[in-house]
mmCIF file of N, CA and C in Angstrom:
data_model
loop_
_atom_site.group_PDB
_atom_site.id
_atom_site.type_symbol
_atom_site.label_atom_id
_atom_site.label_comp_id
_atom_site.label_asym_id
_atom_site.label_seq_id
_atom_site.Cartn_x
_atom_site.Cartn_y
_atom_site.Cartn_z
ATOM 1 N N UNK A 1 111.160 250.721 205.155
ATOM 2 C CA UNK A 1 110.719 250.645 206.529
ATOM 3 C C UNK A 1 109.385 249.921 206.599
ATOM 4 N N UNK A 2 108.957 249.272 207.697
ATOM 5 C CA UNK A 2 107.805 248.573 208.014
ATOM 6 C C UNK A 2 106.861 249.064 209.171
ATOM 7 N N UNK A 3 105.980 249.090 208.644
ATOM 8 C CA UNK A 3 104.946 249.882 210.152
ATOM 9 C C UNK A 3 104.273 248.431 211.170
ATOM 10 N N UNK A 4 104.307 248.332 212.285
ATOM 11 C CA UNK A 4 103.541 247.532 212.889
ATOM 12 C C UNK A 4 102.678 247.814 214.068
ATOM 13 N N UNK A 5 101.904 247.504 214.607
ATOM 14 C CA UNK A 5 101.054 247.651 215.388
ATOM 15 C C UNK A 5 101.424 246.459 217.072
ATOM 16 N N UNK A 6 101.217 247.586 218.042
ATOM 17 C CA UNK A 6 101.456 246.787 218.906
ATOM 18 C C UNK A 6 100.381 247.505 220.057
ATOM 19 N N UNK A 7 99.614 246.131 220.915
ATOM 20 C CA UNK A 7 98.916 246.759 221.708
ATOM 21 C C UNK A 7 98.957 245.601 223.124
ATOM 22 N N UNK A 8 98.716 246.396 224.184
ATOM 23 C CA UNK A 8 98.352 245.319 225.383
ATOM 24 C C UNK A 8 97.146 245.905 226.306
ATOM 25 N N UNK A 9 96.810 245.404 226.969
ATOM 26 C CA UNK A 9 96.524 245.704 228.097
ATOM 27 C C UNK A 9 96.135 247.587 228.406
ATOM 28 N N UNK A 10 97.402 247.803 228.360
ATOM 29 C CA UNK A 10 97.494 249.760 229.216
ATOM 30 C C UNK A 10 97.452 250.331 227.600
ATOM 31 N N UNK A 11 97.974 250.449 226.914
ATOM 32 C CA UNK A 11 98.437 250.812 225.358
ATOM 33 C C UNK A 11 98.249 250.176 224.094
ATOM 34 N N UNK A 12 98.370 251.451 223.247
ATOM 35 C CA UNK A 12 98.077 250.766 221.895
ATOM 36 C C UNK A 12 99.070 251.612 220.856
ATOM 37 N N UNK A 13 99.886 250.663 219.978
ATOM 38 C CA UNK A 13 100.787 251.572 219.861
ATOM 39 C C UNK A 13 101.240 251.560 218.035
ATOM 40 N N UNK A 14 101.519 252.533 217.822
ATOM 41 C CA UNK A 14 102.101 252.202 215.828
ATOM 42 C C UNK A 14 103.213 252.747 215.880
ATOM 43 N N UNK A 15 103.839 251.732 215.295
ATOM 44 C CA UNK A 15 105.698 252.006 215.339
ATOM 45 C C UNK A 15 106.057 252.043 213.936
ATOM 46 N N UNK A 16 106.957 252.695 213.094
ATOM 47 C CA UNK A 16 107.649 252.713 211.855
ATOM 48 C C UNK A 16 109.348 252.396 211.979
ATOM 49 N N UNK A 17 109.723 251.192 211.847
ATOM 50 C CA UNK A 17 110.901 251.539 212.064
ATOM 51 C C UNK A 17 111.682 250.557 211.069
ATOM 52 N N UNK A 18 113.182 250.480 210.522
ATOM 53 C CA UNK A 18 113.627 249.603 209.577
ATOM 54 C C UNK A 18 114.272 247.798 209.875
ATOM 55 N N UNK A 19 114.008 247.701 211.312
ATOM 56 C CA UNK A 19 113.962 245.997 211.412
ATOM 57 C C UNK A 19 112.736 246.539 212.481
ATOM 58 N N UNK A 20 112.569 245.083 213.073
ATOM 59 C CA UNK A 20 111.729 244.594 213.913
ATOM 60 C C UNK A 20 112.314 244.726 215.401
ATOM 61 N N UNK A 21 113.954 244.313 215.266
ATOM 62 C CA UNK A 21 114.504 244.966 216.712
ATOM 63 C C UNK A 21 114.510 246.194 216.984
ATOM 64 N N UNK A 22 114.378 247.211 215.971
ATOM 65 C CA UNK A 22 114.282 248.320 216.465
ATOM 66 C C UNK A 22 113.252 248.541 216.402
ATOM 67 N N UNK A 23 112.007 247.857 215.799
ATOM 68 C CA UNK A 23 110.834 248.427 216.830
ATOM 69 C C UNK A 23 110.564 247.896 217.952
ATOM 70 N N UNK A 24 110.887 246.928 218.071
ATOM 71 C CA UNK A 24 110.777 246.440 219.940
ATOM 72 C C UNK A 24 111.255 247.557 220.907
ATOM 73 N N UNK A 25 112.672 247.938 220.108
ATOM 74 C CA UNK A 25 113.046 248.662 221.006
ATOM 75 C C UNK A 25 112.568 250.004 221.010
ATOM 76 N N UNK A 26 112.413 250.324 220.275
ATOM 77 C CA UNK A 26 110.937 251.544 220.172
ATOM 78 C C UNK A 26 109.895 251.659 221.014
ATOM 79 N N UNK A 27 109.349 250.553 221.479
ATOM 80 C CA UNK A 27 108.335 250.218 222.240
ATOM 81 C C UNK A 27 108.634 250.331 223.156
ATOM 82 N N UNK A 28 109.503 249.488 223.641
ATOM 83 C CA UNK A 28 110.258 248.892 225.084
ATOM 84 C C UNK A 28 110.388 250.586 225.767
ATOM 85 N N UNK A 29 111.493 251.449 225.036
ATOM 86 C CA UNK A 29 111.248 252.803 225.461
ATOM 87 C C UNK A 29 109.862 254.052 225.640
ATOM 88 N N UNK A 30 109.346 253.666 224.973
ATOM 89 C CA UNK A 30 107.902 254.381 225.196
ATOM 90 C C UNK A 30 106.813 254.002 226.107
ATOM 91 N N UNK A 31 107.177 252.359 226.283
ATOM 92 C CA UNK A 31 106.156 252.012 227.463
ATOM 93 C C UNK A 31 107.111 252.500 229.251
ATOM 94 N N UNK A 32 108.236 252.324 228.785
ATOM 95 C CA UNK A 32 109.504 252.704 230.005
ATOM 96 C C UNK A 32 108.701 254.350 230.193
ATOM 97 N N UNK A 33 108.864 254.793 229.300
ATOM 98 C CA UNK A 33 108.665 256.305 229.245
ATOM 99 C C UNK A 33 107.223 256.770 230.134
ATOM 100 N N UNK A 34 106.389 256.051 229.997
ATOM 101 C CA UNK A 34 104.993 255.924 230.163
ATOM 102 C C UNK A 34 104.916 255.279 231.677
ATOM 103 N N UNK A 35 105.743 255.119 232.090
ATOM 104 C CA UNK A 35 106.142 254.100 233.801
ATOM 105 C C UNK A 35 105.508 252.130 233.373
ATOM 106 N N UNK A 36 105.837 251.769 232.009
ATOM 107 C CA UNK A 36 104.834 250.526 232.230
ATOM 108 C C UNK A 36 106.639 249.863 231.882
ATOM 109 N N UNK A 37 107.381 249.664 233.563
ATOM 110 C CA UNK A 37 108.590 249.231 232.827
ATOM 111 C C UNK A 37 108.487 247.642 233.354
ATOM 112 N N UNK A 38 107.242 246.999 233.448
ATOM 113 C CA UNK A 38 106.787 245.590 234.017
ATOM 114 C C UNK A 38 106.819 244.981 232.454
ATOM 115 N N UNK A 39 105.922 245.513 231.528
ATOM 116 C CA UNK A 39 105.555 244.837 230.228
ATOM 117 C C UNK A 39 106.867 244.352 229.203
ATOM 118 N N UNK A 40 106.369 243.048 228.697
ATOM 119 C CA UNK A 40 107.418 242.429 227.652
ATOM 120 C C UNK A 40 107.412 242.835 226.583
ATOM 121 N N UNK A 41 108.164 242.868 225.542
ATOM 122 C CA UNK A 41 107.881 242.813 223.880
ATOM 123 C C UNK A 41 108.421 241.721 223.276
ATOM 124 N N UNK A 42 107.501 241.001 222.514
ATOM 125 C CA UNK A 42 108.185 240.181 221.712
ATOM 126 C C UNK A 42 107.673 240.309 220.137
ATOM 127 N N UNK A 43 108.551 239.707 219.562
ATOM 128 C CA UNK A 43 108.242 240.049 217.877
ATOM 129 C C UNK A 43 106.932 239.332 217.616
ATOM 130 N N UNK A 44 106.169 238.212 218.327
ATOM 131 C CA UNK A 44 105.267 237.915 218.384
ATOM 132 C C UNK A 44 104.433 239.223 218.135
ATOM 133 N N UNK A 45 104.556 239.696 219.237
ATOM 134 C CA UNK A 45 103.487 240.966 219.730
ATOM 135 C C UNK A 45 103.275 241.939 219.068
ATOM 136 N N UNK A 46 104.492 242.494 217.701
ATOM 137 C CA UNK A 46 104.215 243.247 216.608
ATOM 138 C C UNK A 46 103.594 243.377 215.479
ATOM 139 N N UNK A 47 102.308 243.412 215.317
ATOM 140 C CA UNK A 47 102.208 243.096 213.984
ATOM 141 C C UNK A 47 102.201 243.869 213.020
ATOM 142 N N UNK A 48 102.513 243.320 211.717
ATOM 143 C CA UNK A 48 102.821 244.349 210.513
ATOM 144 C C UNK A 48 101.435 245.144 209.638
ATOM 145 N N UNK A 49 101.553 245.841 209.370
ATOM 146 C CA UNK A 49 100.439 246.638 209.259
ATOM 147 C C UNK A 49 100.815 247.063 207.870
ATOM 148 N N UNK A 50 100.077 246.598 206.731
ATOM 149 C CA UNK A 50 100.063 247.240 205.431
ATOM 150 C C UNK A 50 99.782 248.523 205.189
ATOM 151 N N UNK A 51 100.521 248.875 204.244
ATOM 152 C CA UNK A 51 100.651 250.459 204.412
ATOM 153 C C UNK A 51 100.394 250.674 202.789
ATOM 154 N N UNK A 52 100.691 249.650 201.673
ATOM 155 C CA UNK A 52 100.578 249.818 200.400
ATOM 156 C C UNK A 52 98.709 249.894 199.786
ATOM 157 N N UNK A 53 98.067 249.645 200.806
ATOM 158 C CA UNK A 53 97.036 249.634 200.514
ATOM 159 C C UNK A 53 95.913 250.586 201.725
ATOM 160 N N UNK A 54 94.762 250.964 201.651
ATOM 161 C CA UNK A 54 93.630 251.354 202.262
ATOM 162 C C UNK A 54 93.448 249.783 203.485
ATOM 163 N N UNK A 55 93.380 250.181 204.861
ATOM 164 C CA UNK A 55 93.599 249.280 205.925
ATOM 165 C C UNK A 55 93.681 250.054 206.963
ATOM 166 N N UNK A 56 92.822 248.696 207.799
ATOM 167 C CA UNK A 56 92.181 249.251 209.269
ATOM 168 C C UNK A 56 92.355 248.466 210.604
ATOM 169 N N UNK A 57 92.875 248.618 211.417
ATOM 170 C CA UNK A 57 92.956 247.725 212.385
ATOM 171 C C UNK A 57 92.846 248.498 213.699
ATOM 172 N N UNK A 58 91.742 247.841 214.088
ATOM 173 C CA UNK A 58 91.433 248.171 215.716
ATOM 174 C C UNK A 58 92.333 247.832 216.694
ATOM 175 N N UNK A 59 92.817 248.639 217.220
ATOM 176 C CA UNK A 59 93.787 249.026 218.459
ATOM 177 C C UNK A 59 93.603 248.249 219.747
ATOM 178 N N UNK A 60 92.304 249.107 220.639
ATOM 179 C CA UNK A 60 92.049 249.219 221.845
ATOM 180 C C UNK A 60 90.244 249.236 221.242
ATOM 181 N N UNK A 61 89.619 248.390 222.269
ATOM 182 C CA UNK A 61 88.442 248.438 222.306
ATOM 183 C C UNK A 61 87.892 248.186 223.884
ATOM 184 N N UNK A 62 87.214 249.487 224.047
ATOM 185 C CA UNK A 62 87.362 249.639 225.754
ATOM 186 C C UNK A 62 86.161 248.260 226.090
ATOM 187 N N UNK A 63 85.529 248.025 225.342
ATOM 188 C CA UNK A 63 84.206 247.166 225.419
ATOM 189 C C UNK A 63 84.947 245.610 225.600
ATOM 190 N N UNK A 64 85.889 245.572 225.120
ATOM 191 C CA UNK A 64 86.886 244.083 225.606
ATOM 192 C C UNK A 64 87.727 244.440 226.457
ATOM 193 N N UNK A 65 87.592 245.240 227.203
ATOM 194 C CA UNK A 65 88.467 245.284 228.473
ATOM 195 C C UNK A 65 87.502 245.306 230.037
#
């Protein structure tokens, strides 16, 4: 399985799932879930997030919004 990171705008989000379509679609349902059923996903928008090593990636930073 692959972990990736996905964030926009309203959310910030970490998905684990075994392709990439099913984490879209992972997403796609949790932002639905959340009422954000305006927002896109694209595989662009996922990124993969190393997991074999010590790693950090900033999410949401309210100071850039």
């Amino acid at each position: 399985m692959t972990t990736w990171t996905f964030s926009n705008s309203y959310v910030a989000i970490v998905v684990t799932a075994d392709t990439i379509l099913l984490a879209i679609a992972m997403v796609k349902e949790q932002l639905i879930e959340r009422g954000y059923n305006h927002c896109t996903v694209l595989p662009e928008d996922l990124i993969p997030c190393p997991v074999h090593h010590r790693y950090i990636r900033t999410l949401f930073n309210i100071e850039e919004h």
